[in-house]
Coordinates of C-alpha atoms in Angstrom, one line a residue:
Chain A
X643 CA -8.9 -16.2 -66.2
X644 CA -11.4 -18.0 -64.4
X645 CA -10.7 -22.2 -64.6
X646 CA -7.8 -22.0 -66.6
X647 CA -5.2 -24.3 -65.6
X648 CA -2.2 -22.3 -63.8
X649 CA 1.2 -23.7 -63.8
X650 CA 2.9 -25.2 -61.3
X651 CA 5.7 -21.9 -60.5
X652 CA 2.9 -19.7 -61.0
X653 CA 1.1 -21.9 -58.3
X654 CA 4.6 -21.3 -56.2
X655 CA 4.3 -17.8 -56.9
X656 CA 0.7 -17.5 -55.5
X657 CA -0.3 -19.6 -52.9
X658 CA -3.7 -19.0 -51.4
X659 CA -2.8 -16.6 -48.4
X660 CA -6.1 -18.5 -46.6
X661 CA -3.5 -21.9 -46.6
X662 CA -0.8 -19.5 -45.0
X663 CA -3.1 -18.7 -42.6
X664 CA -4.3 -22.1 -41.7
X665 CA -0.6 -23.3 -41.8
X666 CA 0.5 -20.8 -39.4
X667 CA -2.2 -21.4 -36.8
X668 CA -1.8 -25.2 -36.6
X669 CA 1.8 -24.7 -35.8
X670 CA 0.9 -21.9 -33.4
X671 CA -1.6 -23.7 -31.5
X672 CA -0.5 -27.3 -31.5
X673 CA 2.2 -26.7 -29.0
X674 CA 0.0 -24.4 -26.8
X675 CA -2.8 -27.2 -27.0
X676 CA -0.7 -29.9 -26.2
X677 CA 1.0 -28.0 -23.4
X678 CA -3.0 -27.5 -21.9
X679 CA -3.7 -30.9 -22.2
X680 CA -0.8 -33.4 -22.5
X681 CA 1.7 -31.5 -20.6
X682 CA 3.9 -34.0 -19.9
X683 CA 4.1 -35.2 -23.7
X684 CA 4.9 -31.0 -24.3
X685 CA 7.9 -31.2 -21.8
X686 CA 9.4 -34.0 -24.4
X687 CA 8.3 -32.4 -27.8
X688 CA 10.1 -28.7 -26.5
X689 CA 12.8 -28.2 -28.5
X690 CA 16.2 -27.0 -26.3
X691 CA 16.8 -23.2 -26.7
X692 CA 19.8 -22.0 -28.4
X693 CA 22.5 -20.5 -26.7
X694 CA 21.6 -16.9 -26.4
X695 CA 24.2 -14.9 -24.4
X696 CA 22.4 -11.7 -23.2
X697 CA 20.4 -14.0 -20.8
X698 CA 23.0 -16.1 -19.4
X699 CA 24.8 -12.4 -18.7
X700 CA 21.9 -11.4 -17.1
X701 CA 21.9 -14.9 -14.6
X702 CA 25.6 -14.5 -14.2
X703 CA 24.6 -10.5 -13.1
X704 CA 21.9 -12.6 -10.8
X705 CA 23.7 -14.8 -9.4
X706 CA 26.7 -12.5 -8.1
X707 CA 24.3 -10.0 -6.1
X708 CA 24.2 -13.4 -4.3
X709 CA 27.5 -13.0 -3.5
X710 CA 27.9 -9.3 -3.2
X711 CA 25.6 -9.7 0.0
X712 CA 27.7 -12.5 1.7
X713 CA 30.5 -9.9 1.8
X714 CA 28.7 -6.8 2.6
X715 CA 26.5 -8.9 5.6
X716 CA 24.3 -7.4 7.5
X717 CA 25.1 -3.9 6.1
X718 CA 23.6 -4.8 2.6
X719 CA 21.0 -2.7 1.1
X720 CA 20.1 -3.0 -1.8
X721 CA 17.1 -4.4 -3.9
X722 CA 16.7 -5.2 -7.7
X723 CA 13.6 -2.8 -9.6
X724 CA 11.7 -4.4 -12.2
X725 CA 9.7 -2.7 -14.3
X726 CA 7.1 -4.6 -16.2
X727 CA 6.0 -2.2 -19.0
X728 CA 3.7 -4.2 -21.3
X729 CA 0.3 -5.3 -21.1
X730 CA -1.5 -8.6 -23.1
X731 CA -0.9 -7.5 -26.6
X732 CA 3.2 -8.4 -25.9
X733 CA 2.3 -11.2 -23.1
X734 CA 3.3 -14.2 -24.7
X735 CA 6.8 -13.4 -25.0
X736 CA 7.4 -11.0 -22.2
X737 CA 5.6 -12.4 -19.3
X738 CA 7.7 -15.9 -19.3
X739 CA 10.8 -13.3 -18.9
X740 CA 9.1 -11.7 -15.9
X741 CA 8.2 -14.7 -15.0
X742 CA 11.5 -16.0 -14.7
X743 CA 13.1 -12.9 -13.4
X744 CA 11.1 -13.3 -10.1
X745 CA 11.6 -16.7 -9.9
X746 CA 15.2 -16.3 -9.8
X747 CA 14.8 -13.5 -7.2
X748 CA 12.6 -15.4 -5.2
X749 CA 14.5 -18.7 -5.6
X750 CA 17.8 -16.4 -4.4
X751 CA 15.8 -14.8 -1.7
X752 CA 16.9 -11.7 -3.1
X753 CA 14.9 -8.6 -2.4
X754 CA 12.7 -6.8 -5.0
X755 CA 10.8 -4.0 -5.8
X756 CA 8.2 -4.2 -9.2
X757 CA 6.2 -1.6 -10.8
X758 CA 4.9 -0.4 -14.2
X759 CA 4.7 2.4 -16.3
X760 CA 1.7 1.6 -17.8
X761 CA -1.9 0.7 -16.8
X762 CA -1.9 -2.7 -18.4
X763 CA 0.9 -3.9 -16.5
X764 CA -0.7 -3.4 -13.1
X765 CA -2.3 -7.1 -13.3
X766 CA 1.1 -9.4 -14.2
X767 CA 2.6 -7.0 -11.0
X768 CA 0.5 -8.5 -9.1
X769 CA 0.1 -11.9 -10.4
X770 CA 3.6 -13.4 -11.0
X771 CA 4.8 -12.7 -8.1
X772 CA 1.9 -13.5 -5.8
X773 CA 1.7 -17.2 -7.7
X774 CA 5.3 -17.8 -7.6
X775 CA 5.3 -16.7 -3.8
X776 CA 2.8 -19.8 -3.1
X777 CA 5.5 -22.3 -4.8
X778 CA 8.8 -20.5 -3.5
X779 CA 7.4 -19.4 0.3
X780 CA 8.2 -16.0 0.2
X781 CA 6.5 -13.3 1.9
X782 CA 5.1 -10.0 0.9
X783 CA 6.8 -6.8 2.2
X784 CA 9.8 -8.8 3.1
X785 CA 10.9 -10.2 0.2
X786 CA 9.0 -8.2 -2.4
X787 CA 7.4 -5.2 -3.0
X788 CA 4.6 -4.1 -5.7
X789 CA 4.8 -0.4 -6.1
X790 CA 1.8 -1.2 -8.6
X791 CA 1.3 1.1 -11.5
X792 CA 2.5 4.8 -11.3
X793 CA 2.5 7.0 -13.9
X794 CA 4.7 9.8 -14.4
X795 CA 7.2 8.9 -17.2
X796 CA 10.6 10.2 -17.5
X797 CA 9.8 12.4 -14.5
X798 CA 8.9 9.9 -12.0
X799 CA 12.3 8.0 -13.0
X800 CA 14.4 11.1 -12.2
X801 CA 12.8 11.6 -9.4
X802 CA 12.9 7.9 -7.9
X803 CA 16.5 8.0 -8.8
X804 CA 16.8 11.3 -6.2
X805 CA 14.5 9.8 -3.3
X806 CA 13.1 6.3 -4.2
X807 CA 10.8 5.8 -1.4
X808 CA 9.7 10.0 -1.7
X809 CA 8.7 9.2 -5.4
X810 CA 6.9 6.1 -5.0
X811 CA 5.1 7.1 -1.9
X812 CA 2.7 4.2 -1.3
X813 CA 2.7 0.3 -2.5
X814 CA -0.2 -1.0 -4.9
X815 CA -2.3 -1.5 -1.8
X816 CA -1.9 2.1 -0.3
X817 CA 0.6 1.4 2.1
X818 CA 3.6 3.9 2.7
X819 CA 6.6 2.0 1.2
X820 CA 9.1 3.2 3.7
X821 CA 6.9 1.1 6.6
X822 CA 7.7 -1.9 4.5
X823 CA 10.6 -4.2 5.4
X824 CA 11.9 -4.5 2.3
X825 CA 12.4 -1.4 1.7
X826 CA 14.5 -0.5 5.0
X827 CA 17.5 1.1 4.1
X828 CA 16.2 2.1 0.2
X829 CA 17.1 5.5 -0.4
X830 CA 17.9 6.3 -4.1
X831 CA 19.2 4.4 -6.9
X832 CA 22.6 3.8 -5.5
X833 CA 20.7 1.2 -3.3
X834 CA 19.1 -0.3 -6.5
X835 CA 21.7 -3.4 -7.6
X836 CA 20.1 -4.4 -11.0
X837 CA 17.6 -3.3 -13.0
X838 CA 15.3 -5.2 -15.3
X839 CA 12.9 -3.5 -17.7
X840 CA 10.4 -6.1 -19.7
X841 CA 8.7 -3.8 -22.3
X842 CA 7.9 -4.1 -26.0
X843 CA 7.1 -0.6 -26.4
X844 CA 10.2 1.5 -28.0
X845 CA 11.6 4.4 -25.8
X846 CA 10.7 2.8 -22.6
X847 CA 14.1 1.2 -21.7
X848 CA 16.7 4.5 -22.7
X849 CA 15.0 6.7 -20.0
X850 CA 16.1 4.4 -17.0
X851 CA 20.5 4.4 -18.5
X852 CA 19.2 8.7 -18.8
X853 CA 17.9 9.6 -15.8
X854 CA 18.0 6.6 -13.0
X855 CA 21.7 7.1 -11.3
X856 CA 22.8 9.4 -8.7
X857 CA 25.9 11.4 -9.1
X858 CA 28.3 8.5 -8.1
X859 CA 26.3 5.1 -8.9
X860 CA 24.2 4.0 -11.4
X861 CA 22.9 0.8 -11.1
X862 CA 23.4 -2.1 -13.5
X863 CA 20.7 -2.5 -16.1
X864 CA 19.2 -5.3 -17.7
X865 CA 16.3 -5.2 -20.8
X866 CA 13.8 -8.0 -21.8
X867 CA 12.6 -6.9 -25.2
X868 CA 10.2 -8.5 -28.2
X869 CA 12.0 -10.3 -30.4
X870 CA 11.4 -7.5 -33.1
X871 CA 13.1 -5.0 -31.3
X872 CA 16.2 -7.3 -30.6
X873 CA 18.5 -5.3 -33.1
X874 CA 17.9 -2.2 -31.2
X875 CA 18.4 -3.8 -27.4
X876 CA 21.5 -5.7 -29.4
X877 CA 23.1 -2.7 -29.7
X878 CA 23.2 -1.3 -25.5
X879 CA 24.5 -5.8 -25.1
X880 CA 27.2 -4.5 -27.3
X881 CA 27.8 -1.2 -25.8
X882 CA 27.8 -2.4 -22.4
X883 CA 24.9 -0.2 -21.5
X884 CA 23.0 -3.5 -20.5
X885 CA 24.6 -6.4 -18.3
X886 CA 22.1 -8.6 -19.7
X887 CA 18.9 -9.0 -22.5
X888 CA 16.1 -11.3 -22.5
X889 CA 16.4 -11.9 -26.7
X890 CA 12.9 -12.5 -27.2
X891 CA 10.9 -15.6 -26.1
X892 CA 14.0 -18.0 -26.5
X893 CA 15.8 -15.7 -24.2
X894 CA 13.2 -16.6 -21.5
X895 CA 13.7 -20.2 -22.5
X896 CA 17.1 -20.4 -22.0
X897 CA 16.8 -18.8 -18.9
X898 CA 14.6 -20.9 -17.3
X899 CA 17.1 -23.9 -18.5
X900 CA 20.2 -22.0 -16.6
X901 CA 17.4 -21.8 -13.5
X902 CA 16.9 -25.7 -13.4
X903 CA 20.9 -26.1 -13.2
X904 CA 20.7 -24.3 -9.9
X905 CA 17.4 -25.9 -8.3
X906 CA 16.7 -27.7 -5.7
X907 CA 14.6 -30.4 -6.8
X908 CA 13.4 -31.5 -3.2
X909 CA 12.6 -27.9 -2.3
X910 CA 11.8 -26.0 -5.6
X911 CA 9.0 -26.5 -8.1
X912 CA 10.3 -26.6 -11.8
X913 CA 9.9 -23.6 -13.7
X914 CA 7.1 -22.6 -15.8
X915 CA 6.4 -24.4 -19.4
X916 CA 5.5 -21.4 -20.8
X917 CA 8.3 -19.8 -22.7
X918 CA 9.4 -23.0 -24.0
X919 CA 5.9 -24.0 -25.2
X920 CA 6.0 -20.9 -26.9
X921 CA 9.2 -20.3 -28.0
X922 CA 8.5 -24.1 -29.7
X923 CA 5.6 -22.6 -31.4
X924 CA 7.4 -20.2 -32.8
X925 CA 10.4 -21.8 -34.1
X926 CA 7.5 -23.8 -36.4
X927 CA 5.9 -20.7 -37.2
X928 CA 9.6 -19.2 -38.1
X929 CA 10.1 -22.7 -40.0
X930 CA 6.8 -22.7 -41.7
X931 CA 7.7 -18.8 -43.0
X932 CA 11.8 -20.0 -44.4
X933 CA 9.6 -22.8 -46.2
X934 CA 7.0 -20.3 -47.7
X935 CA 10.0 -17.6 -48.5
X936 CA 11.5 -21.0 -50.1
X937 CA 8.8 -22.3 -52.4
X938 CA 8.4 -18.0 -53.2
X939 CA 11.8 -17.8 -54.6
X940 CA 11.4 -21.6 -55.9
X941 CA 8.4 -19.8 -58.1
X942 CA 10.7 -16.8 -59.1
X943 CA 13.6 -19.2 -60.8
X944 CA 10.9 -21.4 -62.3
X945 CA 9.2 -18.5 -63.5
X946 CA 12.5 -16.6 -64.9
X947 CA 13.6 -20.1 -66.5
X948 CA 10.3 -20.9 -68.3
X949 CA 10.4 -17.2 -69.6
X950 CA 14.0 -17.9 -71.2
X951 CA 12.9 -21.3 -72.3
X952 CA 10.1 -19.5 -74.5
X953 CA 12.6 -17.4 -75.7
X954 CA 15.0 -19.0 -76.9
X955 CA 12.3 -20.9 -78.6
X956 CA 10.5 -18.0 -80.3
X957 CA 14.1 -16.9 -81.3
Chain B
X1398 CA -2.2 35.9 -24.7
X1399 CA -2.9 32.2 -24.6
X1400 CA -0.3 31.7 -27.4
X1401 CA 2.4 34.0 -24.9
X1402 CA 1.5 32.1 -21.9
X1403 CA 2.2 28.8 -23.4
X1404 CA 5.1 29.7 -24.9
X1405 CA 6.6 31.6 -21.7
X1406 CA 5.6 28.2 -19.9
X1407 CA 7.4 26.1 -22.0
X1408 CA 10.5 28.3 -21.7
X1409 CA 10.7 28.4 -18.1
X1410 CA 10.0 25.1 -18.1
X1411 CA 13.2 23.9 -20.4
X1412 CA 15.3 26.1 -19.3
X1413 CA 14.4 24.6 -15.3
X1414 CA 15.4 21.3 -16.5
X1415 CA 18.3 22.3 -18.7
X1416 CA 19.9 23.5 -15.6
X1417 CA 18.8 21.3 -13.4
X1418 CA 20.6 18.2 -15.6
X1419 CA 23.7 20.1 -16.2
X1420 CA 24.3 21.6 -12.8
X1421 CA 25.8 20.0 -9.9
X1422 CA 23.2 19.5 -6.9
X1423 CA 24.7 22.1 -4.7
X1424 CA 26.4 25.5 -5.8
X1425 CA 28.7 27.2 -3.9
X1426 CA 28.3 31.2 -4.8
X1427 CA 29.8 33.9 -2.7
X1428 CA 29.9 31.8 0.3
X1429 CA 26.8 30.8 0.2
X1430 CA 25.6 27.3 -0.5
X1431 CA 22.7 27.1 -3.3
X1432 CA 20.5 24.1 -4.5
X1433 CA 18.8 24.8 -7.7
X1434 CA 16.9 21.4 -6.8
X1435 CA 15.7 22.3 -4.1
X1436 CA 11.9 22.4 -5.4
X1437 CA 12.6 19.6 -7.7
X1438 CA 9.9 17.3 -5.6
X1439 CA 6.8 19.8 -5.4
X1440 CA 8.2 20.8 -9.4
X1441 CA 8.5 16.6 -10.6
X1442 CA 4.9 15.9 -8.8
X1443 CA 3.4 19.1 -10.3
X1444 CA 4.6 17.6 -13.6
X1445 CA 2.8 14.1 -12.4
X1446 CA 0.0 15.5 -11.6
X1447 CA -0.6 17.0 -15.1
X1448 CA 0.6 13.7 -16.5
X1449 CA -2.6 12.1 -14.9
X1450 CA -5.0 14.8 -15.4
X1451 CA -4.8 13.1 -19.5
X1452 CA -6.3 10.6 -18.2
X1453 CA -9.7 12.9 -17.3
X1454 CA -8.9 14.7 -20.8
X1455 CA -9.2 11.5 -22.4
X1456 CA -12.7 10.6 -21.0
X1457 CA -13.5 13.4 -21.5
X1458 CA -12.9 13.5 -25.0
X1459 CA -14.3 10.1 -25.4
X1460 CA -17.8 11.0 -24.1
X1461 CA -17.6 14.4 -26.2
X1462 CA -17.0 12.0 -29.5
X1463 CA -18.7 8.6 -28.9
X1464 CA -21.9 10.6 -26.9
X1465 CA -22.2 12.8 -29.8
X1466 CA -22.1 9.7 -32.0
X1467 CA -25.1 8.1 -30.1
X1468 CA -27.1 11.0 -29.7
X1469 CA -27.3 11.7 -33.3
X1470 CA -27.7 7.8 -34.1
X1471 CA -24.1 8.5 -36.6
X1472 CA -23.0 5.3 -38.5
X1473 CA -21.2 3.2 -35.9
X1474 CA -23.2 4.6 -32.8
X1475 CA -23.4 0.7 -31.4
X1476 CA -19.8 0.5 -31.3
X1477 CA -19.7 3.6 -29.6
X1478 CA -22.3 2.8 -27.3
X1479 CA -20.1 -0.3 -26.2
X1480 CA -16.8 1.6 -26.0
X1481 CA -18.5 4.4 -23.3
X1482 CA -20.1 1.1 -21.7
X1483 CA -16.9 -0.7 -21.6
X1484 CA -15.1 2.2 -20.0
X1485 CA -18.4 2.8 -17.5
X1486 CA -18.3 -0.6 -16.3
X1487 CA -14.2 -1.0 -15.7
X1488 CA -13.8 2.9 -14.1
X1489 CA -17.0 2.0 -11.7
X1490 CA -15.6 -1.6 -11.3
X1491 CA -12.1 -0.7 -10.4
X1492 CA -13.3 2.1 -8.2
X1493 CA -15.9 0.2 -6.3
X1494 CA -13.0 -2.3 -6.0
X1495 CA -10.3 0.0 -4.2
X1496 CA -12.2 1.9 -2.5
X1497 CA -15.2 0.6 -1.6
X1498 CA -13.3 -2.3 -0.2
X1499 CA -15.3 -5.2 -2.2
X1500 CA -13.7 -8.4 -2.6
X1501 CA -16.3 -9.7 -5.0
X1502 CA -16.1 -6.4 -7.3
X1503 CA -12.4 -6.6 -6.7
X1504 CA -12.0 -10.1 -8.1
X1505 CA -15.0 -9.3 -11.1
X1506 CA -12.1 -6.3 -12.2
X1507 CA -9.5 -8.3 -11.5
X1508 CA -10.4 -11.7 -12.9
X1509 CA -12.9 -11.2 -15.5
X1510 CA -12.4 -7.7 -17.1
X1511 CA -8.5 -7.5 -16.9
X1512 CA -8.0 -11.5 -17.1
X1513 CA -10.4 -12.7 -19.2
X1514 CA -11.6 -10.4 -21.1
X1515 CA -8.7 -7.9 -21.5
X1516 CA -6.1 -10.2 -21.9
X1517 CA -7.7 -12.2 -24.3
X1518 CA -8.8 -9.8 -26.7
X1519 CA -5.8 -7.5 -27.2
X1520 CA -3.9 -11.0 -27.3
X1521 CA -6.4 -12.3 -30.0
X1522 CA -6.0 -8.3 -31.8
X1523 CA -1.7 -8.6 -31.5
X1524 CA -1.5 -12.3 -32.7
X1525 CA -3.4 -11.3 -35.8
X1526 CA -0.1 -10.0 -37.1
X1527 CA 1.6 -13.4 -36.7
X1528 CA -0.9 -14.2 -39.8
X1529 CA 0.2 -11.0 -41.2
X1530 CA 4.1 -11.6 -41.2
X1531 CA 3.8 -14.8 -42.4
X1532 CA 1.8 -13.8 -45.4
X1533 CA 3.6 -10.8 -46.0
X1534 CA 7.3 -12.8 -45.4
X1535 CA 6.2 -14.8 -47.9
X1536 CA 4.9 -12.4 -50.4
X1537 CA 7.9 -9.9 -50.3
X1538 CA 11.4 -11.6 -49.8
X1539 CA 11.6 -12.7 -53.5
X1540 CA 15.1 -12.3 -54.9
X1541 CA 14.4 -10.1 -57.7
X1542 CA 17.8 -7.5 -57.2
X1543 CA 20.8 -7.9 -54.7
X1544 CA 19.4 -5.5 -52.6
X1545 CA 16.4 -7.8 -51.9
X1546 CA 18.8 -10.9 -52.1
X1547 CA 20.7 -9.3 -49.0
X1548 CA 17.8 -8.5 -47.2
X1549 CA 16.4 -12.1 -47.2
X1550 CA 19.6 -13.7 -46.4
X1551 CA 20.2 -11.8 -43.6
X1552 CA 16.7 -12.2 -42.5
X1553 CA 16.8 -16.2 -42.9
X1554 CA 20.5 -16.2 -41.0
X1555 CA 18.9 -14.6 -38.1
X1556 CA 15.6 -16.5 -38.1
X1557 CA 17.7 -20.0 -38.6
X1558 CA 19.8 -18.7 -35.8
X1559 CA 17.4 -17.5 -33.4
X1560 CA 15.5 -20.5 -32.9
X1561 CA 16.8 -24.2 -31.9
X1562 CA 16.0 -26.0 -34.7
X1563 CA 19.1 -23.5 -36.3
X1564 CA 21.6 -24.9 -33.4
X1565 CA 20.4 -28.4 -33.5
X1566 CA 20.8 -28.1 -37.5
X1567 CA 24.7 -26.9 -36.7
X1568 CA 26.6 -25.0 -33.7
X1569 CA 27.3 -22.5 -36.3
X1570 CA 24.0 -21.2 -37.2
X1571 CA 24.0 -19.1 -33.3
X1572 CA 27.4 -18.0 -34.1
X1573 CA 26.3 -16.6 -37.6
X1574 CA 23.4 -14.6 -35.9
X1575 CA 26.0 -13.5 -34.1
X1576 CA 28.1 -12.4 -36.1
X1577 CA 25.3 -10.4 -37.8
X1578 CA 23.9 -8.9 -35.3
X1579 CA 26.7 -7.4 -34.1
X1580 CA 28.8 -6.5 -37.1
X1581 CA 25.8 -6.0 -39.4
X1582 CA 22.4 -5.0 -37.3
X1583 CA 24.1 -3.1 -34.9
X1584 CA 26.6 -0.6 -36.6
X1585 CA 23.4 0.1 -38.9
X1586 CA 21.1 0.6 -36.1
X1587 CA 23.1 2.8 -34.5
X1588 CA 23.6 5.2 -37.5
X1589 CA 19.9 4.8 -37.0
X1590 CA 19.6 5.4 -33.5
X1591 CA 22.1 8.4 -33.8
X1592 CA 20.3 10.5 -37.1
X1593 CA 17.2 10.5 -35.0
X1594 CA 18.9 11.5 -31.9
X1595 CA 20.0 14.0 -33.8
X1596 CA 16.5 15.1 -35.3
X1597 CA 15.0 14.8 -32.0
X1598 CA 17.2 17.2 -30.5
X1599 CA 16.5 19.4 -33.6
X1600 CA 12.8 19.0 -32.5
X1601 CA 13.5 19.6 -28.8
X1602 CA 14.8 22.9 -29.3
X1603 CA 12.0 24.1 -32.0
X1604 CA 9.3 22.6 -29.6
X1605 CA 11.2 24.4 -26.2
X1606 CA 11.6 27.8 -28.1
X1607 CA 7.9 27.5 -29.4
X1608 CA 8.6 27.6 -33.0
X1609 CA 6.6 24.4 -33.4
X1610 CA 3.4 25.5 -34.4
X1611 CA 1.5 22.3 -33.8
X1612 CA 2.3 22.9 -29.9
X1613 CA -0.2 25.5 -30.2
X1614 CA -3.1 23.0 -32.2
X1615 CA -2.5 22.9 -35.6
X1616 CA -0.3 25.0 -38.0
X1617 CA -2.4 28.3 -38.6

């Protein structure tokens, strides 16, 4: 009833969703405000990531194509795909993983082809790698290639796994792919060392482990997910259908930490603040949700007690 | 006839890729080396080339809806009006861009429509839901049986270990998210994963032998 005085757990029980909301977005955008404006003051208040081990797999998986080309020399051919399947809605937490994919690559001078299934992608294909290319030197066509967005599905993967360069035909620009330095060599999947899909959108990842292999290869595969669809990545980590996961933002985080171990601070810019500005927000969101779920349950005992108490006093 | 041709087209069609998956890519018959992929390029970039004819069904469809809207002056016309001038203004933009080799419409596409004004409002639409899940976190995860007990505990063991307040709390809040994850989520998940497999299959088959009737529009 209007003005009468509510009690304390049915307050608990209650709260004004409108606080929730205003809770949620200071701890949302004080770290991306301070990270705009005090930057150097966000790189202290960043909280560390926790030890995730899908994305040190994936840097191990990295690091020892490194390797795999000092032995093979001069007769190495191979390249890593990505495939950056998500557009703004998912940006936050995907494109620090891309982000840090290709700075890896690029860092590594390791060759790489990127591309996207769907039209919203097109932009961060271009973008990432064209601003990290600026900081790292690299140059397009010979250490990267943006096959730009190409539609096609399930059917374009099976039949880039058959002829790569025949499937792709041109880059994002228009230019034949097979005229591109990069690409010398590239026939099918079997030249295709790792790949990395970044998508939040469910179903995108399984057709690459269905159709992207030839009859005697198939190349390793590596998934940067949302962290709501973590469970259901978790499971190919397990299965070893996946040599490596970005587990959500703090995947990307943690990555980026396991980057600065190998970097050469005279040549190399640090990494991006991005995922750890943003992983920082959310661990206060998450925070801010275990209190609310908290003072819920708090309002539930309260509640439950304070019904037996008038029980046992009417009895 | 419409109804057989679709149906005799979707036949040929599963029964092409059936094969093609199962066999291997050259079979030796009578002496005679065969390849029953040997179309499979001018087949896959048929299959493309229908894939991106949606795209003109789509505008289509989106004039036929939103212009009948307008010219009728419907409830909602003005956000109809804005949706086929939003879509006007990127397709001529992005066009003009490529292939009219513009720099200045190129950047316009590229900088203000994608970045700044695609970007920020599907970001602005998808964060809404942060609001959403904290609100509804709140509201729902009240222990009121053991189901609902379970379901919170797990739920605060993976958030706790997830993020690095959790690990900086104690080492043993990873390992417990762990733990779950792999002995809890992931078993489940998979009985998950596999029932739907299953029912997709189910579907598959119905939808390849044409005994889906919504392949056909509707259920009549």
């Amino acid at each position: 009833m209007a003005g009468e005085r509510r009690s304390f757990s049915e307050w608990l029980l209650a709260i004004d969703r409108r606080l929730v909301y205003l809770l949620v977005l200071v701890a949302l955008a004080v770290p991306l405000l301070a990270a705009e404006f005090a930057p150097y003051t966000a790189r202290k208040l960043t909280l560390p990531p926790a030890p995730l081990r899908g994305a040190r797999q994936l840097f191990d998986r990295v690091e020892r194509i490194v390797n795999e080309r000092q032995e093979a020399g001069a007769a190495y051919d191979k390249i890593v795909l990505i495939s950056a399947d998500f557009g703004p809605q998912t940006r936050a937490e995907l494109y620090p993983m891309l982000e840090c994919t290709v700075r890896h690559l690029m860092m590594r001078r390791i060759k790489f082809a990127i591309m996207t299934n769907v039209p919203d992608g097109a932009g961060y294909c271009k973008e990432v790698p064209e601003k990290l290319a600026r900081e790292l030197g690299c140059e397009y066509g010979k250490d990267w290639v943006n096959f730009g967005y190409k539609p096609g599905g399930s059917f374009l993967v099976r039949q880039m796994a058959a002829k790569l360069p025949e499937a792709i035909k041109t880059d994002y620009k228009g230019e034949k792919v097979e005229s591109l330095p990069c690409m010398t060599g590239i026939k099918d999947a079997g030249n295709v060392s790792l790949l990395v899909e970044i998508t939040g959108l469910v179903g995108m990842f399984g057709r690459w482990p269905a159709f992207f292999s030839t009859p005697t290869s198939r190349p390793d595969m590596a998934h940067g997910c949302t962290s709501v669809s973590i469970p259901d990545a978790y499971s190919d980590l397990e299965s070893g259908l996946i040599c490596g996961l970005f587990e959500g933002i703090a995947g990307a985080a943690a990555y980026n930490d396991f980057l600065e171990g190998i970097r050469d601070p005279e040549k190399d810019p640090p990494a991006s603040l991005a995922a750890r500005v943003h992983m920082t927000g959310q661990t206060v969101a998450h925070v801010l949700v275990i209190i609310f779920v908290a003072l819920g349950n708090a309002g539930v005992l309260l509640s439950w007690w304070a019904s037996r108490r008038r029980a046992a006093g009417n009895g | 006839m419409r109804r057989l041709l679709v149906m005799l087209v979707t036949l040929l069609a599963g029964v092409y890729f059936f094969v093609q998956f199962f066999l291997p890519k050259d079979l030796y018959i009578f002496g005679e080396f065969y390849q029953w992929g040997r179309y499979e390029k001018e087949v896959f970039d048929f299959v493309r080339v229908i894939f991106v004819m949606s795209f003109g069904l789509g505008i289509i469809n989106l004039v036929r809806v939103y212009g009948y809207q307008i010219v009728r002056g419907r409830p909602g016309w003005v956000n109809g009006a804005v949706l086929l001038l939003a879509m006007v203004v990127t397709i001529v933009a992005g066009m003009w861009g490529k292939f009219g080799q513009s720099d200045g419409m190129a950047s316009f596409y590229d900088k203000f429509l994608f970045g700044g004004l695609m970007n920020n409002l599907s970001s602005a639409m998808f964060s809404l839901l942060a609001f959403y899940m904290a609100s509804a976190a709140y509201r729902s995860f009240r222990v009121k049986s053991f189901e609902a007990a379970l379901m919170m505990g797990a739920a605060l063991v993976i958030m706790i270990g997830q993020i690095p307040l959790g690990y900086l709390v104690t080492e043993q809040a990873p390992q417990a998210r762990n733990w779950t994850m792999q002995w809890i989520s992931t078993p489940a998940f998979r009985g998950i994963a596999f029932g739907a497999m299953v029912a997709g299959l189910a579907m598959a088959i119905r939808m390849w032998l044409s005994l889906e009737k919504t392949n056909f529009g509707g259920g009549k």
